[in-house]
Tab-separated table of C-alpha atoms and ligand atoms in Angstrom:
chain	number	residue	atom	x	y	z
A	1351	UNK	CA	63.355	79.688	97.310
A	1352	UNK	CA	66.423	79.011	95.023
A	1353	UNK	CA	69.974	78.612	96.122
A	1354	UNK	CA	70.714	82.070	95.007
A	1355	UNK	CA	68.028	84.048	96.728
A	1356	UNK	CA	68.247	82.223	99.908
A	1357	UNK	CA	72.495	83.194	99.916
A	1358	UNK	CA	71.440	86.719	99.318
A	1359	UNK	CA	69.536	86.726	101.782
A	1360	UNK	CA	72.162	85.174	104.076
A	1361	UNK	CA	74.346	88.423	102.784
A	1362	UNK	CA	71.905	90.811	103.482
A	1363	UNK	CA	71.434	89.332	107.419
A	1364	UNK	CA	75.489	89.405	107.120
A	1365	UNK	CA	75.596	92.464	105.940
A	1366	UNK	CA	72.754	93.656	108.694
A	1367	UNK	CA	73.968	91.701	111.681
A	1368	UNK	CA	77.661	93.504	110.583
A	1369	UNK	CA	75.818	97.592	111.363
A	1370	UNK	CA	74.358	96.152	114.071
A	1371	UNK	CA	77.472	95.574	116.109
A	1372	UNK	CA	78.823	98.882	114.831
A	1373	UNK	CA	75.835	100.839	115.975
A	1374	UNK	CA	75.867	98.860	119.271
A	1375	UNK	CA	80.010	99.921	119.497
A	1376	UNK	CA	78.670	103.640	119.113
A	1377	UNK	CA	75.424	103.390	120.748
A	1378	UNK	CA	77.378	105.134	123.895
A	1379	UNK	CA	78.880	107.683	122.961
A	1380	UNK	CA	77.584	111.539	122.275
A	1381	UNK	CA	78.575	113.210	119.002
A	1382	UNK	CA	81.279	115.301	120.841
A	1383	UNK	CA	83.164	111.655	120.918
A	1384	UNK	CA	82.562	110.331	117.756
A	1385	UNK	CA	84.357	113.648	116.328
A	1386	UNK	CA	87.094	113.876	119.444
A	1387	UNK	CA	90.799	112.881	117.962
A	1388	UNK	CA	92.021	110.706	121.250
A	1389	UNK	CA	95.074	109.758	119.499
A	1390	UNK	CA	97.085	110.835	116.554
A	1391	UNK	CA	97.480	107.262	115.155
A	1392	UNK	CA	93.255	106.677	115.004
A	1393	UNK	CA	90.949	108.294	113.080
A	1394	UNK	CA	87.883	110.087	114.761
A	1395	UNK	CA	84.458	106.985	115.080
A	1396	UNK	CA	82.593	109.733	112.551
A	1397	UNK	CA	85.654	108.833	109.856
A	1398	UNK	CA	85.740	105.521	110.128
A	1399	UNK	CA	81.682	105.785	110.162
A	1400	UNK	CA	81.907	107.518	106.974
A	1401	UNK	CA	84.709	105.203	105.599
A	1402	UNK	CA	82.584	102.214	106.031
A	1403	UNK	CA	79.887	103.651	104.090
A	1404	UNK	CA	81.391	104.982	101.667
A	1405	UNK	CA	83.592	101.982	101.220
A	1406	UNK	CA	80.506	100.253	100.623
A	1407	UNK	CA	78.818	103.150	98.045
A	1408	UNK	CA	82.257	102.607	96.170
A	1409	UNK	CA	81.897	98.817	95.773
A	1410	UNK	CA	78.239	97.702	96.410
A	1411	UNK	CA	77.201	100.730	94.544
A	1412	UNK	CA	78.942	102.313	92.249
A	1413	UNK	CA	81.286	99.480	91.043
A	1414	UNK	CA	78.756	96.426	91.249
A	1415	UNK	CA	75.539	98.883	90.864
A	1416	UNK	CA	76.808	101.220	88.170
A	1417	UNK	CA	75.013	104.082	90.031
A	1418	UNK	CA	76.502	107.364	90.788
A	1419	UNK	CA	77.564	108.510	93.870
A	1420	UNK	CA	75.596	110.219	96.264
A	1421	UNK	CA	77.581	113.106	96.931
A	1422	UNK	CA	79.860	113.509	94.203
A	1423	UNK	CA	83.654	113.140	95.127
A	1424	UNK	CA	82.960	112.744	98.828
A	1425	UNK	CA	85.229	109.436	98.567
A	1426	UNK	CA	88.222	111.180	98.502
A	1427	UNK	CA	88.438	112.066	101.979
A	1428	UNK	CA	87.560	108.308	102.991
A	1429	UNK	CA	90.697	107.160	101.078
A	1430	UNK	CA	92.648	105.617	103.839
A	1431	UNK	CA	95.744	105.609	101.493
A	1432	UNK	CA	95.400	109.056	100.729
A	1433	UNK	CA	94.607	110.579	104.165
A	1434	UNK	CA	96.759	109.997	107.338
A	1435	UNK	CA	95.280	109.636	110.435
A	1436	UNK	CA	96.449	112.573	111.828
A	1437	UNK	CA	94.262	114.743	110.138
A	1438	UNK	CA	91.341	112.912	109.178
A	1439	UNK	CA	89.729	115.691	111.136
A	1440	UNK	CA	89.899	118.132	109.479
A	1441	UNK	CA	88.667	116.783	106.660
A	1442	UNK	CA	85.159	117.982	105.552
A	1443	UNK	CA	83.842	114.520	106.159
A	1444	UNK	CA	79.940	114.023	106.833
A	1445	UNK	CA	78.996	114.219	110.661
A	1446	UNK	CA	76.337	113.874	113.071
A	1447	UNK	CA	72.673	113.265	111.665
A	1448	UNK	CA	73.907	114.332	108.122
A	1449	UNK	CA	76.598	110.630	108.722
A	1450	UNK	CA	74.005	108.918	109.495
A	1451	UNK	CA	71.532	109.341	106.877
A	1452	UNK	CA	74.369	108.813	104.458
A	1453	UNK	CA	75.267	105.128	106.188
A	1454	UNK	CA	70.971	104.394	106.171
A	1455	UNK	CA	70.983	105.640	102.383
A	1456	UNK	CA	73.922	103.896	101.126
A	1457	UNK	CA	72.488	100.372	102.627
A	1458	UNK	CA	69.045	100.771	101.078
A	1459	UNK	CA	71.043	101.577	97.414
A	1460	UNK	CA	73.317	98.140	98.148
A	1461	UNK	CA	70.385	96.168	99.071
A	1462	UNK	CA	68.677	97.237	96.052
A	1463	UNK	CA	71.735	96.215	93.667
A	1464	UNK	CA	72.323	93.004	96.084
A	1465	UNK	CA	68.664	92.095	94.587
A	1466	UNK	CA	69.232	92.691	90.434
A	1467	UNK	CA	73.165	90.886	90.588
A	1468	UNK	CA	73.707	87.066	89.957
A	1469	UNK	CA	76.096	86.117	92.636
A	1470	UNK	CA	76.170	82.468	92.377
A	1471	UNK	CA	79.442	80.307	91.093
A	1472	UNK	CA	79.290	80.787	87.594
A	1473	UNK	CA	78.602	84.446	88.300
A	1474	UNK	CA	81.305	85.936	85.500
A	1475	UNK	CA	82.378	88.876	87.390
A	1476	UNK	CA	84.792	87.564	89.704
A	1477	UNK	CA	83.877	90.318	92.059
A	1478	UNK	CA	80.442	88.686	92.496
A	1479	UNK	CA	81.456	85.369	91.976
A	1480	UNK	CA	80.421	83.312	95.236
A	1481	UNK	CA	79.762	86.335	96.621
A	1482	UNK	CA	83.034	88.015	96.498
A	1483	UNK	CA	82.540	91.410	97.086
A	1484	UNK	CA	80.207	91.037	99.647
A	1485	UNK	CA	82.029	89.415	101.805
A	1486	UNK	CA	84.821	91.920	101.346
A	1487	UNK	CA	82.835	94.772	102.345
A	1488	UNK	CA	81.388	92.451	105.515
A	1489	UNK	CA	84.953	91.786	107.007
A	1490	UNK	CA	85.696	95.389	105.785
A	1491	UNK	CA	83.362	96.311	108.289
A	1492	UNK	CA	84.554	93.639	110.981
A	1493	UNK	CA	87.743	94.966	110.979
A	1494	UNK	CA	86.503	98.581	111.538
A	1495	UNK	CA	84.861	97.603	114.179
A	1496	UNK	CA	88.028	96.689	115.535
A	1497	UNK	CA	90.228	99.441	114.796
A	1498	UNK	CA	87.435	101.408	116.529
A	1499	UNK	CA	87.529	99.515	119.873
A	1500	UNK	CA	91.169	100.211	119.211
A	1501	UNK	CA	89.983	103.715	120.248
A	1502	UNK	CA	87.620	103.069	122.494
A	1503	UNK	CA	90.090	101.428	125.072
A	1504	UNK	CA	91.052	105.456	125.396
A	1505	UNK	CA	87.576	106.099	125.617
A	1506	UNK	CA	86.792	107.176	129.662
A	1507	UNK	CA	84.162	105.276	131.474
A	1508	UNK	CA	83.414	103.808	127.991
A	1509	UNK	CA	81.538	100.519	128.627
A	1510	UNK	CA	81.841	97.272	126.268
A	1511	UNK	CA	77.969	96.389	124.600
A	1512	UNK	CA	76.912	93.606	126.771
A	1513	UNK	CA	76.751	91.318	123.068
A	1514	UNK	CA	75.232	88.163	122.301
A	1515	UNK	CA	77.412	86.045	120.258
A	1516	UNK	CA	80.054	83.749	121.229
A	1517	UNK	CA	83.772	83.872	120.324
A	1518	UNK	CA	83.942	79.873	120.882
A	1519	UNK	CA	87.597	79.480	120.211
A	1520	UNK	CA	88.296	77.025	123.127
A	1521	UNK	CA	91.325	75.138	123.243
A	1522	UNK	CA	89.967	71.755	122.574
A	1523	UNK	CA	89.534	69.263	125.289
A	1524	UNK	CA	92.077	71.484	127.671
A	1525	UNK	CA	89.880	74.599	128.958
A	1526	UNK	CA	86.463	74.828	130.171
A	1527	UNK	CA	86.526	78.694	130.129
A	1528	UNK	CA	83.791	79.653	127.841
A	1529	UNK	CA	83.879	83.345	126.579
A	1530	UNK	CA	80.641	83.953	125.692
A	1531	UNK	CA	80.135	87.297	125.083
A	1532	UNK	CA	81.502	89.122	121.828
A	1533	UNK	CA	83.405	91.662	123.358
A	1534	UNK	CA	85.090	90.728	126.423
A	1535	UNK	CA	88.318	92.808	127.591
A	1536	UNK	CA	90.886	92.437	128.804
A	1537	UNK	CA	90.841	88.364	127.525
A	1538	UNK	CA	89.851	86.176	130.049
A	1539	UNK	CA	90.634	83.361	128.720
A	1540	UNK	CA	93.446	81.466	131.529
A	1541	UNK	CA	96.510	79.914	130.567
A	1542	UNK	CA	96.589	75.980	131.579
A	1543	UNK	CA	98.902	75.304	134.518
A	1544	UNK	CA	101.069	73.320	132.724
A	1545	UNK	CA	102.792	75.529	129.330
A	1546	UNK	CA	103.934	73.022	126.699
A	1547	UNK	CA	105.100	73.183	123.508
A	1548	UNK	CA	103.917	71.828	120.198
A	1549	UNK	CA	106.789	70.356	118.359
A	1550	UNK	CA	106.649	70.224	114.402
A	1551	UNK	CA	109.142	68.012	112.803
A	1552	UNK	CA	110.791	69.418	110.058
A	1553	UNK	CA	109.684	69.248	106.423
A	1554	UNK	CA	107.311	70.471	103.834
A	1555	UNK	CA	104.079	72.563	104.758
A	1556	UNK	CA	101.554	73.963	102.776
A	1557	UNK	CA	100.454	77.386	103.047
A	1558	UNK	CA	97.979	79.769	102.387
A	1559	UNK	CA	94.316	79.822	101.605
A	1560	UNK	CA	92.782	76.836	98.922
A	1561	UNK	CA	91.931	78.327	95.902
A	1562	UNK	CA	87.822	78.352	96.365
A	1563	UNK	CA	86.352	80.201	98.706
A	1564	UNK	CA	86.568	83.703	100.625
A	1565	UNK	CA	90.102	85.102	101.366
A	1566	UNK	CA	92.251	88.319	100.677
A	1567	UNK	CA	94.637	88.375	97.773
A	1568	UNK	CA	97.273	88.279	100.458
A	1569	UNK	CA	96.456	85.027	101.282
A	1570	UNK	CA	96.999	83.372	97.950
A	1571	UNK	CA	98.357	81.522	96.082
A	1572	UNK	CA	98.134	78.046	98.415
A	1573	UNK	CA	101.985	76.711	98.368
A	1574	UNK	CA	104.343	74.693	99.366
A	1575	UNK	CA	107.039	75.665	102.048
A	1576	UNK	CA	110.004	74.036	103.262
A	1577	UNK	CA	110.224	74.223	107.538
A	1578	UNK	CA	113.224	72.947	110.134
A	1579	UNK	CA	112.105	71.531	112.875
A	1580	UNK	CA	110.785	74.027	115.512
A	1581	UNK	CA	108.302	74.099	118.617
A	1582	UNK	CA	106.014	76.207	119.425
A	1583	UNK	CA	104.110	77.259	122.719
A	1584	UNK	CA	100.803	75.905	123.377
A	1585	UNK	CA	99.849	79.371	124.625
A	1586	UNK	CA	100.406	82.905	124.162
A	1587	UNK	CA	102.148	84.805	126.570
A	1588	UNK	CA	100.624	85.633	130.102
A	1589	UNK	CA	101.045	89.279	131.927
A	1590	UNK	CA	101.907	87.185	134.650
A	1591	UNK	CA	105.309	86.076	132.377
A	1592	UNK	CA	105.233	89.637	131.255
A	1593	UNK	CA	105.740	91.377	134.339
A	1594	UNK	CA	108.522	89.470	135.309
A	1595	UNK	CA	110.332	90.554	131.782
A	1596	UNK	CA	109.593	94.596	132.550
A	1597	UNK	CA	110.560	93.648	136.302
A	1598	UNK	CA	113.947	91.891	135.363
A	1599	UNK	CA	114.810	94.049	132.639
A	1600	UNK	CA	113.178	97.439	132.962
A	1601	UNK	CA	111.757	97.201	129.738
A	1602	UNK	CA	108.529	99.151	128.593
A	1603	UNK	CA	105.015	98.037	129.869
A	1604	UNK	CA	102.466	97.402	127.385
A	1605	UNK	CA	99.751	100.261	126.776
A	1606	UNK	CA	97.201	100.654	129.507
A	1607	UNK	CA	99.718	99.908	132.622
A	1608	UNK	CA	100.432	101.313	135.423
A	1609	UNK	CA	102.221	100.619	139.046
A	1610	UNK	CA	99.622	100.209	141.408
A	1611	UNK	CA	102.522	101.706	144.583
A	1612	UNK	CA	102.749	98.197	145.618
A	1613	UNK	CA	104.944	96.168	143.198
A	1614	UNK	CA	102.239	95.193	140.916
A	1615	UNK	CA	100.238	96.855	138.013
A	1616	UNK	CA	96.981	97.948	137.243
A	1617	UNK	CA	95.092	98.337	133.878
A	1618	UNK	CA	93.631	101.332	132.284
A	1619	UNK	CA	92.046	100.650	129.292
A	1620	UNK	CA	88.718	102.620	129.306
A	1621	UNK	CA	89.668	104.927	132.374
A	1622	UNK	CA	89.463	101.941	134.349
A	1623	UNK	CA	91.291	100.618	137.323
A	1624	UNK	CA	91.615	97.074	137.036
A	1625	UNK	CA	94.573	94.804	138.750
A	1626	UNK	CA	96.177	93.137	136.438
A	1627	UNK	CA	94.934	89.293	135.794
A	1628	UNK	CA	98.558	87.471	135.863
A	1629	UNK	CA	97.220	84.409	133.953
A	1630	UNK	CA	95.665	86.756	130.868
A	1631	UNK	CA	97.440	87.148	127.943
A	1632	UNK	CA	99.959	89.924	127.683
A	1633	UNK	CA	98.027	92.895	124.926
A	1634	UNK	CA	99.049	96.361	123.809
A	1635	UNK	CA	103.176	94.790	123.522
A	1636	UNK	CA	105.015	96.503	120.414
A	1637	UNK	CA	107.099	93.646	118.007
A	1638	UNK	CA	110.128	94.714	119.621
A	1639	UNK	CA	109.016	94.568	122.671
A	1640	UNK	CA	107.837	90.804	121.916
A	1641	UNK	CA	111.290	90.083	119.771
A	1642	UNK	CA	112.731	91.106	123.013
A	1643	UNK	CA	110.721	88.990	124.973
A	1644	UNK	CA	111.202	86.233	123.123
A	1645	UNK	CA	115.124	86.549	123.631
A	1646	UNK	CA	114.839	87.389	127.437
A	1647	UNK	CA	113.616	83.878	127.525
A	1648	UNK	CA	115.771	82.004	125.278
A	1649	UNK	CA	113.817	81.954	122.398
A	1650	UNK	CA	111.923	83.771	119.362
A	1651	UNK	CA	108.922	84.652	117.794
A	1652	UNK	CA	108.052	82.161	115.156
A	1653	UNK	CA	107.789	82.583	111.684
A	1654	UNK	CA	104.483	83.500	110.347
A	1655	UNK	CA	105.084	79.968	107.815
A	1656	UNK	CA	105.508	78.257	111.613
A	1657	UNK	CA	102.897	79.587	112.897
A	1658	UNK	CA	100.501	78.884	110.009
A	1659	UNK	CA	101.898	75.428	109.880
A	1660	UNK	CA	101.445	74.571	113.443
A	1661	UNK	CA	97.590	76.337	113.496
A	1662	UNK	CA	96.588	74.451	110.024
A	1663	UNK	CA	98.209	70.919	112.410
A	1664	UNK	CA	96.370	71.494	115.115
A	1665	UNK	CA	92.920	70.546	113.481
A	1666	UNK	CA	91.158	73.935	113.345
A	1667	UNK	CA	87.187	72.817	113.886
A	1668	UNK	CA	83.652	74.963	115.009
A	1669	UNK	CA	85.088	75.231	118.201
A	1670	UNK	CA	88.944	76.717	117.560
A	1671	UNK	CA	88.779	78.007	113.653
A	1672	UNK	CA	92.466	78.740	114.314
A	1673	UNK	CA	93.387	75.148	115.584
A	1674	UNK	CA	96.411	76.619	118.569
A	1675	UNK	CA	95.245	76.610	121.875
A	1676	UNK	CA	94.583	80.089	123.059
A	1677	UNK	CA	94.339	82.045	119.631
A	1678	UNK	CA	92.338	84.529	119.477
A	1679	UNK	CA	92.698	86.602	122.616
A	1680	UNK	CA	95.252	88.534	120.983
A	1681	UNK	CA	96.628	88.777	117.425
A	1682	UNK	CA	99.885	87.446	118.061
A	1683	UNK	CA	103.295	89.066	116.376
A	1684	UNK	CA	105.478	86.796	114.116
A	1685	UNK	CA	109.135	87.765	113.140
A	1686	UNK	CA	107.707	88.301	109.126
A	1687	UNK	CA	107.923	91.031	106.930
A	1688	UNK	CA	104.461	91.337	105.467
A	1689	UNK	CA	104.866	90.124	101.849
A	1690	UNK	CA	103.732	88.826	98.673
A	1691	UNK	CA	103.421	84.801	98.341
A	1692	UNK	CA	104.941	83.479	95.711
A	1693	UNK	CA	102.797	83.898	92.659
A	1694	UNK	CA	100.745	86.634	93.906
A	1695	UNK	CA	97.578	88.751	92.309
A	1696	UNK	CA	96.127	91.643	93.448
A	1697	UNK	CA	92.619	91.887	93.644
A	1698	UNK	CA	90.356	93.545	93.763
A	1699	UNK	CA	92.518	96.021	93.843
A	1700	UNK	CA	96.386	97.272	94.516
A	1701	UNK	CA	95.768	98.758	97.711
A	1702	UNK	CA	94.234	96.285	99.488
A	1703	UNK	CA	97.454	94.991	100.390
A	1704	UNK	CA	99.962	95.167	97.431
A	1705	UNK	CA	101.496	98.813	98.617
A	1706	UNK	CA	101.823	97.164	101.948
A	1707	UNK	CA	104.514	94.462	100.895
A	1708	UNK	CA	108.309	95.149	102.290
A	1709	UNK	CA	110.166	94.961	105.242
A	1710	UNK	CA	108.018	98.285	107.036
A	1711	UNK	CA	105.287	95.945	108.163
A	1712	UNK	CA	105.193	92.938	110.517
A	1713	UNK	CA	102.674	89.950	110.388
A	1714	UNK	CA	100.390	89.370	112.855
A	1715	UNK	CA	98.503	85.682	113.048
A	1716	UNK	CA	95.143	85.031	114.277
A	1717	UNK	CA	93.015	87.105	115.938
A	1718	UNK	CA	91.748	89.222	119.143
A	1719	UNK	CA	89.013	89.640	121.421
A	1720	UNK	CA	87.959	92.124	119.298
A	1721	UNK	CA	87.942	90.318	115.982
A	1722	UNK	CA	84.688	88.961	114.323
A	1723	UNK	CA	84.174	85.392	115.024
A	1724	UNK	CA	83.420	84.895	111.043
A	1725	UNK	CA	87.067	86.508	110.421
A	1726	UNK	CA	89.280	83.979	112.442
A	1727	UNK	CA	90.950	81.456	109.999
A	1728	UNK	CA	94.783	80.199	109.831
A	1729	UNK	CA	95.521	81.860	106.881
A	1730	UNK	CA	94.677	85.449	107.844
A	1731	UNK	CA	97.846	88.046	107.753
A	1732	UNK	CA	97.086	91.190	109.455
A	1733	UNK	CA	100.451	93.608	109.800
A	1734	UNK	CA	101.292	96.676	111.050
A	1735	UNK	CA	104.089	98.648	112.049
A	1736	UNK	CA	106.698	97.061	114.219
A	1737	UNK	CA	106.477	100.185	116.887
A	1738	UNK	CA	102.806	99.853	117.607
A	1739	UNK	CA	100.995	98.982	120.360
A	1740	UNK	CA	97.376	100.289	120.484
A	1741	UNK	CA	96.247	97.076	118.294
A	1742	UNK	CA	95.218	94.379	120.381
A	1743	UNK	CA	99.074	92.482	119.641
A	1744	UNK	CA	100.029	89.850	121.786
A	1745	UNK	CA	102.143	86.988	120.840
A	1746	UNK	CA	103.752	83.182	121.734
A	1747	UNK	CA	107.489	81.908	121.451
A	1748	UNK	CA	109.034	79.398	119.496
A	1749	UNK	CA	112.453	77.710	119.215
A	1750	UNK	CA	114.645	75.391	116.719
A	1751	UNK	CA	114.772	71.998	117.178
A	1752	UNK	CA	116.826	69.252	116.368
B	2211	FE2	FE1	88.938	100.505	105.423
């Protein structure tokens, strides 16, 4: 077997193992759900179903495979720049059986073109070079998997897939917890008894993702930056912590809580009734509500540069791919506008991220419960909207030092 055909076939178990866990996130659920709107903010599953197919028609097919699409200008209604959530339903997307023969027809046409392209290094397309665009269209799928949970947490008596693979992002050498199933809410994952901080000297730090190997245009170009002295906390954020903010200030509880009549709260996520685990790390919180936080106890969020900078320090290895203890619960605000490194190039494409820079959108580092092991790595920027609340947003502190 050569080099190349055994890494195709690596993308095509990828690629496999990738429907797999959506089918599993779906497997539940009657077609009344998949169409229901639950909130005006997420799509319907049967969109983002159809999105993820025809995301990959549009680049493992048409683009890479010069074929025509299957049915004709479908794609415009799975343009997530082009239609808002809020009415994604009434779209005249593909549903039921009809959706799912589309998602079984578009795979066999990308497998097909996955077996005539050249996708090794010196591959001259830069979309198939090292295996570009397939690895796009894999975390493409990741991360709908994750917006859909995003749903699902609204989802009555909706039960997580009992799933097989292990997050393994343990704090090194502090925590014995081992979270070994995929999808595991709320985060179990304890806080040590004794918070510290990590404490970065000032200085020069260098940022970003290397130039070789798979990242998002956002994530590039590698560079230098310039950092005071700051320190960070070894640990997100507990509900625990959190309580005592909404207690002592009356500020908003995070998504999914609710007073349980006795002085403590409850969560709801999935039509549950769960008492809240104190030690857990504080989810559903908005970036103002963490910014306020952050001040309520004499500090502030870090900088998404800080935050990078202590994660790359840390050592990321197998175990933590995001090097600070207890990432990867919860993606975890920063006080950033989402924008362009210095140097910046789109691809493949403007809207990937390019329409996204400014001051509407706020970086989020790391990961969640719900994010694909294979997508955790320092230099990941996800961002949203400040106001939201039904990602899976957590977040730590940080203060100057001298
Ligand atoms: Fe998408």
């Amino acid at each position: 077997m050569t080099a190349q055909s055994s890494s195709k076939d690596a993308i095509g178990d990828r690629l496999e193992a990738a429907r797999k866990r959506t089918y599993e996130l779906i497997e539940p659920l009657d077609e009344e759900q998949l169409n229901r709107v639950y909130s005006p903010i997420l799509s319907p599953l049967a969109w983002d179903l159809g999105h993820i197919a025809n995301f990959e028609e549009l680049w493992l097919v048409q683009t890479i495979g010069e074929r025509e699409p299957l049915h004709g200008d479908l794609g415009r209604f799975y343009d997530a720049i082009e239609n808002p959530r809020k009415s994604r339903n009434e779209l005249p997307i593909l549903r039921d059986a009809e959706l799912r023969f589309y998602l079984a027809e578009v795979r066999e046409r990308a497998l097909e073109v996955l077996d005539e392209v050249e996708i090794d290094g010196d591959a001259e397309d830069p979309l198939l070079r090292d295996g570009f665009v397939y690895e796009t269209l894999i975390a493409h799928e990741h991360q709908h998997n994750e917006t859909m949970l995003q749903l699902l947490m609204m989802v009555d008596g909706y039960e997580l897939p009992e799933a097989v693979e292990s997050v393994g992002c343990l704090s090194p050498g502090q925590l014995p917890v081992q979270l070994d199933r995929q999808f595991e809410y709320p985060p179990v994952r304890e806080a040590p008894h004794a918070l510290s901080t990590i404490r970065l000297p000032g200085g020069e730090y260098e940022i970003g993702a290397p130039a070789t190997g798979f990242a998002y245009d956002n994530e590039r170009p590698r560079h230098v930056v310039e950092l005071a002295p700051f320190e960070i906390d070894s640990w997100p954020v507990t509900n625990g912590e959190y309580a005592q903010f909404v207690e002592e200030t009356g500020g908003e509880p995070p998504l999914y809580w609710e007073r349980d009549g006795e002085g403590g709260w409850i969560e709801t996520a999935m039509g549950r009734r769960e008492p809240l685990a104190p030690e857990a790390p504080a989810i559903h919180v908005s970036w103002h509500e963490a910014d306020a936080y952050a001040r309520w106890a004499g500090k502030r969020l870090p900088s998404e540069r800080e935050w990078e900078a202590a994660a790359r320090g840390a050592a990321p290895d197998r175990d933590n791919p995001l090097g600070l203890p207890g990432a990867g619960q919860v993606w975890e605000w920063t006080s950033s506008d989402f924008l362009a490194y210095p140097g910046f190039e789109a691809f493949p494409y403007e809207e990937y991220s390019q329409v996204f820079f400014g001051d509407t959108y706020k970086v989020l580092r790391g990961g969640s419960w719900a994010t694909h092991r294979e997508d955790l790595r320092p230099g990941f920027r996800n961002w949203d909207l400040p106001e939201r609340r039904q990602i899976f947003s957590g977040f730590r502190c940080a203060r100057d030092t001298r």
